[in-house]
Amino acid sequence: MNYTAPMATLPEMAVEFGTPSSAQAWLLNGTPLGLSVLLLVAGALADAHGRRRVFLLGTLALGAFAGSTVLFTAARIAQGAASTTVLAGSLGPLADAYPSGRDRIRATGVWGASVSGGNALGPLPAGALPLVDWRSAYTVLGAAALATAALGARTLTAIRPSDGGHHRPLHRLSNPGPDRRRPHRRRVAQTMSR
């Protein structure tokens, strides 16, 4: 619903904001832009600062309202960035709760089915709610984000890689140092420095 709501609400939003047709693409593409730009960054933040914390931060930032094209676009980009923290921070707790085996496979499958189901079913309320008022779709998104944050705060445990998680700390990945087992990397680095 987060991604499809602007498609159903665009005509009413454009009229209310006075958005010219040349700027309407920004109303549609704010969330995907924020999501695509920051997905890897959100994953690194979740690994470095705790998956639960990053996940909850993302759920709280999902509900955004604005009164102009520029503010709405900025809010949707922020929603996309918040969505990345939810996506990046949601698989980590599953890995911590189900370290390996069939249970982890099942949990990951349920996660994937939930994401896919949301993408498939989200357009239905996103298309129906604007029949009442175009802002109602975003009110429902905000309420769902707050409910998810409240549930996550009560049920998710705070596990950081430095607290015994299975990932290496981020600072070790940033500068791995010379790798003597792979001399081709030195040759590539020497060639690029010329």
JSON list of C-alpha atoms in Angstrom, two decimals:
[
{"chain": "A", "resi": 1, "resn": "MET", "atom": "CA", "xyz": [0.00, 0.00, 0.00]},
{"chain": "A", "resi": 2, "resn": "ASN", "atom": "CA", "xyz": [2.90, 2.33, 0.76]},
{"chain": "A", "resi": 3, "resn": "TYR", "atom": "CA", "xyz": [4.08, 2.15, -2.84]},
{"chain": "A", "resi": 4, "resn": "THR", "atom": "CA", "xyz": [0.74, 2.13, -4.61]},
{"chain": "A", "resi": 5, "resn": "ALA", "atom": "CA", "xyz": [-1.18, 4.80, -2.66]},
{"chain": "A", "resi": 6, "resn": "PRO", "atom": "CA", "xyz": [0.14, 7.71, -4.78]},
{"chain": "A", "resi": 7, "resn": "MET", "atom": "CA", "xyz": [-1.12, 6.05, -7.96]},
{"chain": "A", "resi": 8, "resn": "ALA", "atom": "CA", "xyz": [-4.68, 6.14, -6.63]},
{"chain": "A", "resi": 9, "resn": "THR", "atom": "CA", "xyz": [-4.39, 9.55, -4.97]},
{"chain": "A", "resi": 10, "resn": "LEU", "atom": "CA", "xyz": [-2.43, 11.42, -7.64]},
{"chain": "A", "resi": 11, "resn": "PRO", "atom": "CA", "xyz": [-5.33, 13.27, -9.32]},
{"chain": "A", "resi": 12, "resn": "GLU", "atom": "CA", "xyz": [-6.70, 14.65, -6.03]},
{"chain": "A", "resi": 13, "resn": "MET", "atom": "CA", "xyz": [-3.22, 15.44, -4.67]},
{"chain": "A", "resi": 14, "resn": "ALA", "atom": "CA", "xyz": [-2.21, 17.27, -7.82]},
{"chain": "A", "resi": 15, "resn": "VAL", "atom": "CA", "xyz": [-5.34, 19.42, -7.67]},
{"chain": "A", "resi": 16, "resn": "GLU", "atom": "CA", "xyz": [-4.99, 20.18, -3.95]},
{"chain": "A", "resi": 17, "resn": "PHE", "atom": "CA", "xyz": [-1.26, 20.95, -4.16]},
{"chain": "A", "resi": 18, "resn": "GLY", "atom": "CA", "xyz": [-1.52, 22.73, -7.51]},
{"chain": "A", "resi": 19, "resn": "THR", "atom": "CA", "xyz": [1.11, 20.39, -8.92]},
{"chain": "A", "resi": 20, "resn": "PRO", "atom": "CA", "xyz": [1.84, 20.85, -12.63]},
{"chain": "A", "resi": 21, "resn": "SER", "atom": "CA", "xyz": [1.90, 17.73, -14.77]},
{"chain": "A", "resi": 22, "resn": "SER", "atom": "CA", "xyz": [5.68, 18.05, -15.14]},
{"chain": "A", "resi": 23, "resn": "ALA", "atom": "CA", "xyz": [6.13, 17.58, -11.36]},
{"chain": "A", "resi": 24, "resn": "GLN", "atom": "CA", "xyz": [3.58, 14.82, -10.78]},
{"chain": "A", "resi": 25, "resn": "ALA", "atom": "CA", "xyz": [6.19, 12.12, -11.35]},
{"chain": "A", "resi": 26, "resn": "TRP", "atom": "CA", "xyz": [7.90, 13.29, -8.15]},
{"chain": "A", "resi": 27, "resn": "LEU", "atom": "CA", "xyz": [4.71, 12.61, -6.19]},
{"chain": "A", "resi": 28, "resn": "LEU", "atom": "CA", "xyz": [4.69, 9.06, -7.52]},
{"chain": "A", "resi": 29, "resn": "ASN", "atom": "CA", "xyz": [8.39, 8.25, -7.25]},
{"chain": "A", "resi": 30, "resn": "GLY", "atom": "CA", "xyz": [9.45, 9.64, -3.87]},
{"chain": "A", "resi": 31, "resn": "THR", "atom": "CA", "xyz": [9.22, 6.38, -1.92]},
{"chain": "A", "resi": 32, "resn": "PRO", "atom": "CA", "xyz": [10.94, 4.16, -4.51]},
{"chain": "A", "resi": 33, "resn": "LEU", "atom": "CA", "xyz": [13.70, 6.76, -4.79]},
{"chain": "A", "resi": 34, "resn": "GLY", "atom": "CA", "xyz": [14.35, 6.81, -1.04]},
{"chain": "A", "resi": 35, "resn": "LEU", "atom": "CA", "xyz": [14.15, 3.02, -0.86]},
{"chain": "A", "resi": 36, "resn": "SER", "atom": "CA", "xyz": [16.55, 2.34, -3.70]},
{"chain": "A", "resi": 37, "resn": "VAL", "atom": "CA", "xyz": [19.12, 4.91, -2.63]},
{"chain": "A", "resi": 38, "resn": "LEU", "atom": "CA", "xyz": [19.38, 3.89, 1.01]},
{"chain": "A", "resi": 39, "resn": "LEU", "atom": "CA", "xyz": [18.72, 0.13, 1.16]},
{"chain": "A", "resi": 40, "resn": "LEU", "atom": "CA", "xyz": [22.37, -0.89, 1.56]},
{"chain": "A", "resi": 41, "resn": "VAL", "atom": "CA", "xyz": [23.04, 1.95, 3.99]},
{"chain": "A", "resi": 42, "resn": "ALA", "atom": "CA", "xyz": [20.10, 0.84, 6.14]},
{"chain": "A", "resi": 43, "resn": "GLY", "atom": "CA", "xyz": [21.47, -2.71, 6.23]},
{"chain": "A", "resi": 44, "resn": "ALA", "atom": "CA", "xyz": [24.86, -1.44, 7.40]},
{"chain": "A", "resi": 45, "resn": "LEU", "atom": "CA", "xyz": [23.17, 0.74, 10.03]},
{"chain": "A", "resi": 46, "resn": "ALA", "atom": "CA", "xyz": [21.16, -2.24, 11.27]},
{"chain": "A", "resi": 47, "resn": "ASP", "atom": "CA", "xyz": [24.33, -4.32, 11.58]},
{"chain": "A", "resi": 48, "resn": "ALA", "atom": "CA", "xyz": [26.22, -1.53, 13.33]},
{"chain": "A", "resi": 49, "resn": "HIS", "atom": "CA", "xyz": [23.56, -0.11, 15.65]},
{"chain": "A", "resi": 50, "resn": "GLY", "atom": "CA", "xyz": [21.18, -2.98, 16.25]},
{"chain": "A", "resi": 51, "resn": "ARG", "atom": "CA", "xyz": [18.49, -4.45, 14.04]},
{"chain": "A", "resi": 52, "resn": "ARG", "atom": "CA", "xyz": [15.66, -3.85, 16.48]},
{"chain": "A", "resi": 53, "resn": "ARG", "atom": "CA", "xyz": [16.55, -0.17, 16.90]},
{"chain": "A", "resi": 54, "resn": "VAL", "atom": "CA", "xyz": [16.80, 0.45, 13.16]},
{"chain": "A", "resi": 55, "resn": "PHE", "atom": "CA", "xyz": [13.59, -1.49, 12.45]},
{"chain": "A", "resi": 56, "resn": "LEU", "atom": "CA", "xyz": [11.63, 0.48, 15.05]},
{"chain": "A", "resi": 57, "resn": "LEU", "atom": "CA", "xyz": [13.03, 3.79, 13.82]},
{"chain": "A", "resi": 58, "resn": "GLY", "atom": "CA", "xyz": [11.81, 2.95, 10.33]},
{"chain": "A", "resi": 59, "resn": "THR", "atom": "CA", "xyz": [8.30, 2.05, 11.48]},
{"chain": "A", "resi": 60, "resn": "LEU", "atom": "CA", "xyz": [7.96, 5.36, 13.32]},
{"chain": "A", "resi": 61, "resn": "ALA", "atom": "CA", "xyz": [9.02, 7.37, 10.29]},
{"chain": "A", "resi": 62, "resn": "LEU", "atom": "CA", "xyz": [6.61, 5.72, 7.84]},
{"chain": "A", "resi": 63, "resn": "GLY", "atom": "CA", "xyz": [3.58, 7.96, 8.40]},
{"chain": "A", "resi": 64, "resn": "ALA", "atom": "CA", "xyz": [4.21, 11.30, 6.66]},
{"chain": "A", "resi": 65, "resn": "PHE", "atom": "CA", "xyz": [1.85, 14.17, 5.84]},
{"chain": "A", "resi": 66, "resn": "ALA", "atom": "CA", "xyz": [2.47, 17.36, 3.91]},
{"chain": "A", "resi": 67, "resn": "GLY", "atom": "CA", "xyz": [0.66, 20.30, 2.37]},
{"chain": "A", "resi": 68, "resn": "SER", "atom": "CA", "xyz": [2.62, 20.98, -0.83]},
{"chain": "A", "resi": 69, "resn": "THR", "atom": "CA", "xyz": [4.27, 19.13, -3.68]},
{"chain": "A", "resi": 70, "resn": "VAL", "atom": "CA", "xyz": [7.77, 19.74, -2.34]},
{"chain": "A", "resi": 71, "resn": "LEU", "atom": "CA", "xyz": [6.94, 18.71, 1.23]},
{"chain": "A", "resi": 72, "resn": "PHE", "atom": "CA", "xyz": [4.98, 15.66, 0.10]},
{"chain": "A", "resi": 73, "resn": "THR", "atom": "CA", "xyz": [7.82, 14.55, -2.18]},
{"chain": "A", "resi": 74, "resn": "ALA", "atom": "CA", "xyz": [10.35, 15.03, 0.63]},
{"chain": "A", "resi": 75, "resn": "ALA", "atom": "CA", "xyz": [8.09, 13.11, 3.00]},
{"chain": "A", "resi": 76, "resn": "ARG", "atom": "CA", "xyz": [7.73, 10.25, 0.50]},
{"chain": "A", "resi": 77, "resn": "ILE", "atom": "CA", "xyz": [11.51, 10.09, 0.04]},
{"chain": "A", "resi": 78, "resn": "ALA", "atom": "CA", "xyz": [11.77, 9.90, 3.84]},
{"chain": "A", "resi": 79, "resn": "GLN", "atom": "CA", "xyz": [9.15, 7.14, 3.78]},
{"chain": "A", "resi": 80, "resn": "GLY", "atom": "CA", "xyz": [11.24, 5.25, 1.26]},
{"chain": "A", "resi": 81, "resn": "ALA", "atom": "CA", "xyz": [14.29, 5.65, 3.47]},
{"chain": "A", "resi": 82, "resn": "ALA", "atom": "CA", "xyz": [12.25, 4.45, 6.44]},
{"chain": "A", "resi": 83, "resn": "SER", "atom": "CA", "xyz": [11.04, 1.49, 4.40]},
{"chain": "A", "resi": 84, "resn": "THR", "atom": "CA", "xyz": [14.64, 0.47, 3.84]},
{"chain": "A", "resi": 85, "resn": "THR", "atom": "CA", "xyz": [15.22, 0.28, 7.58]},
{"chain": "A", "resi": 86, "resn": "VAL", "atom": "CA", "xyz": [12.16, -1.91, 7.96]},
{"chain": "A", "resi": 87, "resn": "LEU", "atom": "CA", "xyz": [13.29, -4.24, 5.16]},
{"chain": "A", "resi": 88, "resn": "ALA", "atom": "CA", "xyz": [16.93, -4.29, 6.20]},
{"chain": "A", "resi": 89, "resn": "GLY", "atom": "CA", "xyz": [16.16, -4.58, 9.90]},
{"chain": "A", "resi": 90, "resn": "SER", "atom": "CA", "xyz": [13.49, -7.26, 9.63]},
{"chain": "A", "resi": 91, "resn": "LEU", "atom": "CA", "xyz": [15.50, -10.22, 8.39]},
{"chain": "A", "resi": 92, "resn": "GLY", "atom": "CA", "xyz": [18.19, -9.87, 11.06]},
{"chain": "A", "resi": 93, "resn": "PRO", "atom": "CA", "xyz": [15.89, -10.67, 13.99]},
{"chain": "A", "resi": 94, "resn": "LEU", "atom": "CA", "xyz": [14.67, -13.73, 12.08]},
{"chain": "A", "resi": 95, "resn": "ALA", "atom": "CA", "xyz": [18.25, -14.91, 11.69]},
{"chain": "A", "resi": 96, "resn": "ASP", "atom": "CA", "xyz": [18.84, -14.34, 15.40]},
{"chain": "A", "resi": 97, "resn": "ALA", "atom": "CA", "xyz": [15.63, -16.09, 16.44]},
{"chain": "A", "resi": 98, "resn": "TYR", "atom": "CA", "xyz": [16.14, -19.04, 14.07]},
{"chain": "A", "resi": 99, "resn": "PRO", "atom": "CA", "xyz": [19.91, -19.61, 13.75]},
{"chain": "A", "resi": 100, "resn": "SER", "atom": "CA", "xyz": [19.67, -22.46, 11.21]},
{"chain": "A", "resi": 101, "resn": "GLY", "atom": "CA", "xyz": [17.69, -25.37, 9.92]},
{"chain": "A", "resi": 102, "resn": "ARG", "atom": "CA", "xyz": [14.10, -25.88, 8.90]},
{"chain": "A", "resi": 103, "resn": "ASP", "atom": "CA", "xyz": [12.68, -23.28, 11.28]},
{"chain": "A", "resi": 104, "resn": "ARG", "atom": "CA", "xyz": [14.82, -20.56, 9.74]},
{"chain": "A", "resi": 105, "resn": "ILE", "atom": "CA", "xyz": [13.80, -21.60, 6.24]},
{"chain": "A", "resi": 106, "resn": "ARG", "atom": "CA", "xyz": [10.13, -21.55, 7.29]},
{"chain": "A", "resi": 107, "resn": "ALA", "atom": "CA", "xyz": [10.46, -18.15, 9.01]},
{"chain": "A", "resi": 108, "resn": "THR", "atom": "CA", "xyz": [12.22, -16.66, 5.99]},
{"chain": "A", "resi": 109, "resn": "GLY", "atom": "CA", "xyz": [9.52, -18.09, 3.74]},
{"chain": "A", "resi": 110, "resn": "VAL", "atom": "CA", "xyz": [6.79, -16.52, 5.87]},
{"chain": "A", "resi": 111, "resn": "TRP", "atom": "CA", "xyz": [8.68, -13.20, 5.74]},
{"chain": "A", "resi": 112, "resn": "GLY", "atom": "CA", "xyz": [8.92, -13.38, 1.93]},
{"chain": "A", "resi": 113, "resn": "ALA", "atom": "CA", "xyz": [5.27, -14.36, 1.59]},
{"chain": "A", "resi": 114, "resn": "SER", "atom": "CA", "xyz": [4.25, -11.47, 3.85]},
{"chain": "A", "resi": 115, "resn": "VAL", "atom": "CA", "xyz": [6.21, -8.95, 1.79]},
{"chain": "A", "resi": 116, "resn": "SER", "atom": "CA", "xyz": [4.80, -10.38, -1.44]},
{"chain": "A", "resi": 117, "resn": "GLY", "atom": "CA", "xyz": [1.28, -10.51, -0.01]},
{"chain": "A", "resi": 118, "resn": "GLY", "atom": "CA", "xyz": [1.53, -6.89, 1.07]},
{"chain": "A", "resi": 119, "resn": "ASN", "atom": "CA", "xyz": [2.67, -5.89, -2.41]},
{"chain": "A", "resi": 120, "resn": "ALA", "atom": "CA", "xyz": [-0.15, -7.88, -4.00]},
{"chain": "A", "resi": 121, "resn": "LEU", "atom": "CA", "xyz": [-2.98, -6.85, -1.65]},
{"chain": "A", "resi": 122, "resn": "GLY", "atom": "CA", "xyz": [-1.85, -3.31, -0.82]},
{"chain": "A", "resi": 123, "resn": "PRO", "atom": "CA", "xyz": [-3.31, -1.77, -3.97]},
{"chain": "A", "resi": 124, "resn": "LEU", "atom": "CA", "xyz": [-6.83, -2.79, -2.91]},
{"chain": "A", "resi": 125, "resn": "PRO", "atom": "CA", "xyz": [-7.09, -0.53, 0.17]},
{"chain": "A", "resi": 126, "resn": "ALA", "atom": "CA", "xyz": [-4.85, 2.02, -1.55]},
{"chain": "A", "resi": 127, "resn": "GLY", "atom": "CA", "xyz": [-7.43, 2.28, -4.30]},
{"chain": "A", "resi": 128, "resn": "ALA", "atom": "CA", "xyz": [-10.53, 2.09, -2.06]},
{"chain": "A", "resi": 129, "resn": "LEU", "atom": "CA", "xyz": [-9.55, 4.51, 0.72]},
{"chain": "A", "resi": 130, "resn": "PRO", "atom": "CA", "xyz": [-9.10, 7.55, -1.55]},
{"chain": "A", "resi": 131, "resn": "LEU", "atom": "CA", "xyz": [-12.76, 7.20, -2.56]},
{"chain": "A", "resi": 132, "resn": "VAL", "atom": "CA", "xyz": [-13.52, 8.67, 0.88]},
{"chain": "A", "resi": 133, "resn": "ASP", "atom": "CA", "xyz": [-10.64, 11.16, 1.01]},
{"chain": "A", "resi": 134, "resn": "TRP", "atom": "CA", "xyz": [-7.17, 10.94, -0.56]},
{"chain": "A", "resi": 135, "resn": "ARG", "atom": "CA", "xyz": [-5.50, 11.60, 2.81]},
{"chain": "A", "resi": 136, "resn": "SER", "atom": "CA", "xyz": [-7.23, 8.57, 4.36]},
{"chain": "A", "resi": 137, "resn": "ALA", "atom": "CA", "xyz": [-4.77, 6.21, 2.65]},
{"chain": "A", "resi": 138, "resn": "TYR", "atom": "CA", "xyz": [-1.88, 7.98, 4.37]},
{"chain": "A", "resi": 139, "resn": "THR", "atom": "CA", "xyz": [-3.73, 8.07, 7.70]},
{"chain": "A", "resi": 140, "resn": "VAL", "atom": "CA", "xyz": [-4.11, 4.28, 7.55]},
{"chain": "A", "resi": 141, "resn": "LEU", "atom": "CA", "xyz": [-0.41, 3.93, 6.66]},
{"chain": "A", "resi": 142, "resn": "GLY", "atom": "CA", "xyz": [0.55, 6.09, 9.64]},
{"chain": "A", "resi": 143, "resn": "ALA", "atom": "CA", "xyz": [-1.69, 4.10, 12.00]},
{"chain": "A", "resi": 144, "resn": "ALA", "atom": "CA", "xyz": [-0.29, 0.79, 10.70]},
{"chain": "A", "resi": 145, "resn": "ALA", "atom": "CA", "xyz": [3.26, 2.09, 11.16]},
{"chain": "A", "resi": 146, "resn": "LEU", "atom": "CA", "xyz": [2.56, 3.10, 14.76]},
{"chain": "A", "resi": 147, "resn": "ALA", "atom": "CA", "xyz": [0.92, -0.27, 15.49]},
{"chain": "A", "resi": 148, "resn": "THR", "atom": "CA", "xyz": [3.93, -2.07, 14.00]},
{"chain": "A", "resi": 149, "resn": "ALA", "atom": "CA", "xyz": [6.31, 0.04, 16.07]},
{"chain": "A", "resi": 150, "resn": "ALA", "atom": "CA", "xyz": [4.35, -0.67, 19.27]},
{"chain": "A", "resi": 151, "resn": "LEU", "atom": "CA", "xyz": [4.23, -4.41, 18.58]},
{"chain": "A", "resi": 152, "resn": "GLY", "atom": "CA", "xyz": [7.91, -4.48, 17.61]},
{"chain": "A", "resi": 153, "resn": "ALA", "atom": "CA", "xyz": [8.94, -2.60, 20.75]},
{"chain": "A", "resi": 154, "resn": "ARG", "atom": "CA", "xyz": [7.14, -5.18, 22.88]},
{"chain": "A", "resi": 155, "resn": "THR", "atom": "CA", "xyz": [8.20, -8.35, 21.07]},
{"chain": "A", "resi": 156, "resn": "LEU", "atom": "CA", "xyz": [11.58, -7.84, 19.39]},
{"chain": "A", "resi": 157, "resn": "THR", "atom": "CA", "xyz": [14.74, -8.46, 21.37]},
{"chain": "A", "resi": 158, "resn": "ALA", "atom": "CA", "xyz": [17.73, -6.16, 21.05]},
{"chain": "A", "resi": 159, "resn": "ILE", "atom": "CA", "xyz": [20.59, -8.22, 19.60]},
{"chain": "A", "resi": 160, "resn": "ARG", "atom": "CA", "xyz": [23.64, -6.49, 18.17]},
{"chain": "A", "resi": 161, "resn": "PRO", "atom": "CA", "xyz": [26.47, -8.26, 16.37]},
{"chain": "A", "resi": 162, "resn": "SER", "atom": "CA", "xyz": [28.87, -7.14, 19.10]},
{"chain": "A", "resi": 163, "resn": "ASP", "atom": "CA", "xyz": [26.58, -8.76, 21.71]},
{"chain": "A", "resi": 164, "resn": "GLY", "atom": "CA", "xyz": [27.23, -12.21, 20.32]},
{"chain": "A", "resi": 165, "resn": "GLY", "atom": "CA", "xyz": [25.46, -12.09, 16.98]},
{"chain": "A", "resi": 166, "resn": "HIS", "atom": "CA", "xyz": [26.94, -14.06, 14.11]},
{"chain": "A", "resi": 167, "resn": "HIS", "atom": "CA", "xyz": [27.99, -11.08, 11.95]},
{"chain": "A", "resi": 168, "resn": "ARG", "atom": "CA", "xyz": [31.41, -9.47, 12.08]},
{"chain": "A", "resi": 169, "resn": "PRO", "atom": "CA", "xyz": [31.52, -5.90, 13.34]},
{"chain": "A", "resi": 170, "resn": "LEU", "atom": "CA", "xyz": [31.27, -3.28, 10.61]},
{"chain": "A", "resi": 171, "resn": "HIS", "atom": "CA", "xyz": [34.71, -1.77, 11.27]},
{"chain": "A", "resi": 172, "resn": "ARG", "atom": "CA", "xyz": [36.37, -5.05, 10.30]},
{"chain": "A", "resi": 173, "resn": "LEU", "atom": "CA", "xyz": [34.67, -5.03, 6.93]},
{"chain": "A", "resi": 174, "resn": "SER", "atom": "CA", "xyz": [35.63, -1.48, 6.03]},
{"chain": "A", "resi": 175, "resn": "ASN", "atom": "CA", "xyz": [39.39, -2.11, 5.81]},
{"chain": "A", "resi": 176, "resn": "PRO", "atom": "CA", "xyz": [40.21, -5.80, 5.53]},
{"chain": "A", "resi": 177, "resn": "GLY", "atom": "CA", "xyz": [43.91, -5.12, 4.87]},
{"chain": "A", "resi": 178, "resn": "PRO", "atom": "CA", "xyz": [46.16, -6.97, 2.44]},
{"chain": "A", "resi": 179, "resn": "ASP", "atom": "CA", "xyz": [44.99, -10.36, 1.33]},
{"chain": "A", "resi": 180, "resn": "ARG", "atom": "CA", "xyz": [48.04, -12.51, 0.71]},
{"chain": "A", "resi": 181, "resn": "ARG", "atom": "CA", "xyz": [45.97, -15.46, -0.49]},
{"chain": "A", "resi": 182, "resn": "ARG", "atom": "CA", "xyz": [44.66, -13.49, -3.47]},
{"chain": "A", "resi": 183, "resn": "PRO", "atom": "CA", "xyz": [47.57, -11.79, -5.24]},
{"chain": "A", "resi": 184, "resn": "HIS", "atom": "CA", "xyz": [45.32, -10.78, -8.17]},
{"chain": "A", "resi": 185, "resn": "ARG", "atom": "CA", "xyz": [43.77, -8.13, -5.90]},
{"chain": "A", "resi": 186, "resn": "ARG", "atom": "CA", "xyz": [47.17, -6.50, -5.47]},
{"chain": "A", "resi": 187, "resn": "ARG", "atom": "CA", "xyz": [47.69, -6.51, -9.24]},
{"chain": "A", "resi": 188, "resn": "VAL", "atom": "CA", "xyz": [44.29, -4.88, -9.83]},
{"chain": "A", "resi": 189, "resn": "ALA", "atom": "CA", "xyz": [45.03, -2.23, -7.20]},
{"chain": "A", "resi": 190, "resn": "GLN", "atom": "CA", "xyz": [48.47, -1.55, -8.72]},
{"chain": "A", "resi": 191, "resn": "THR", "atom": "CA", "xyz": [46.98, -1.26, -12.21]},
{"chain": "A", "resi": 192, "resn": "MET", "atom": "CA", "xyz": [44.27, 1.15, -11.04]},
{"chain": "A", "resi": 193, "resn": "SER", "atom": "CA", "xyz": [46.78, 3.36, -9.23]},
{"chain": "A", "resi": 194, "resn": "ARG", "atom": "CA", "xyz": [48.82, 3.99, -12.40]}
]
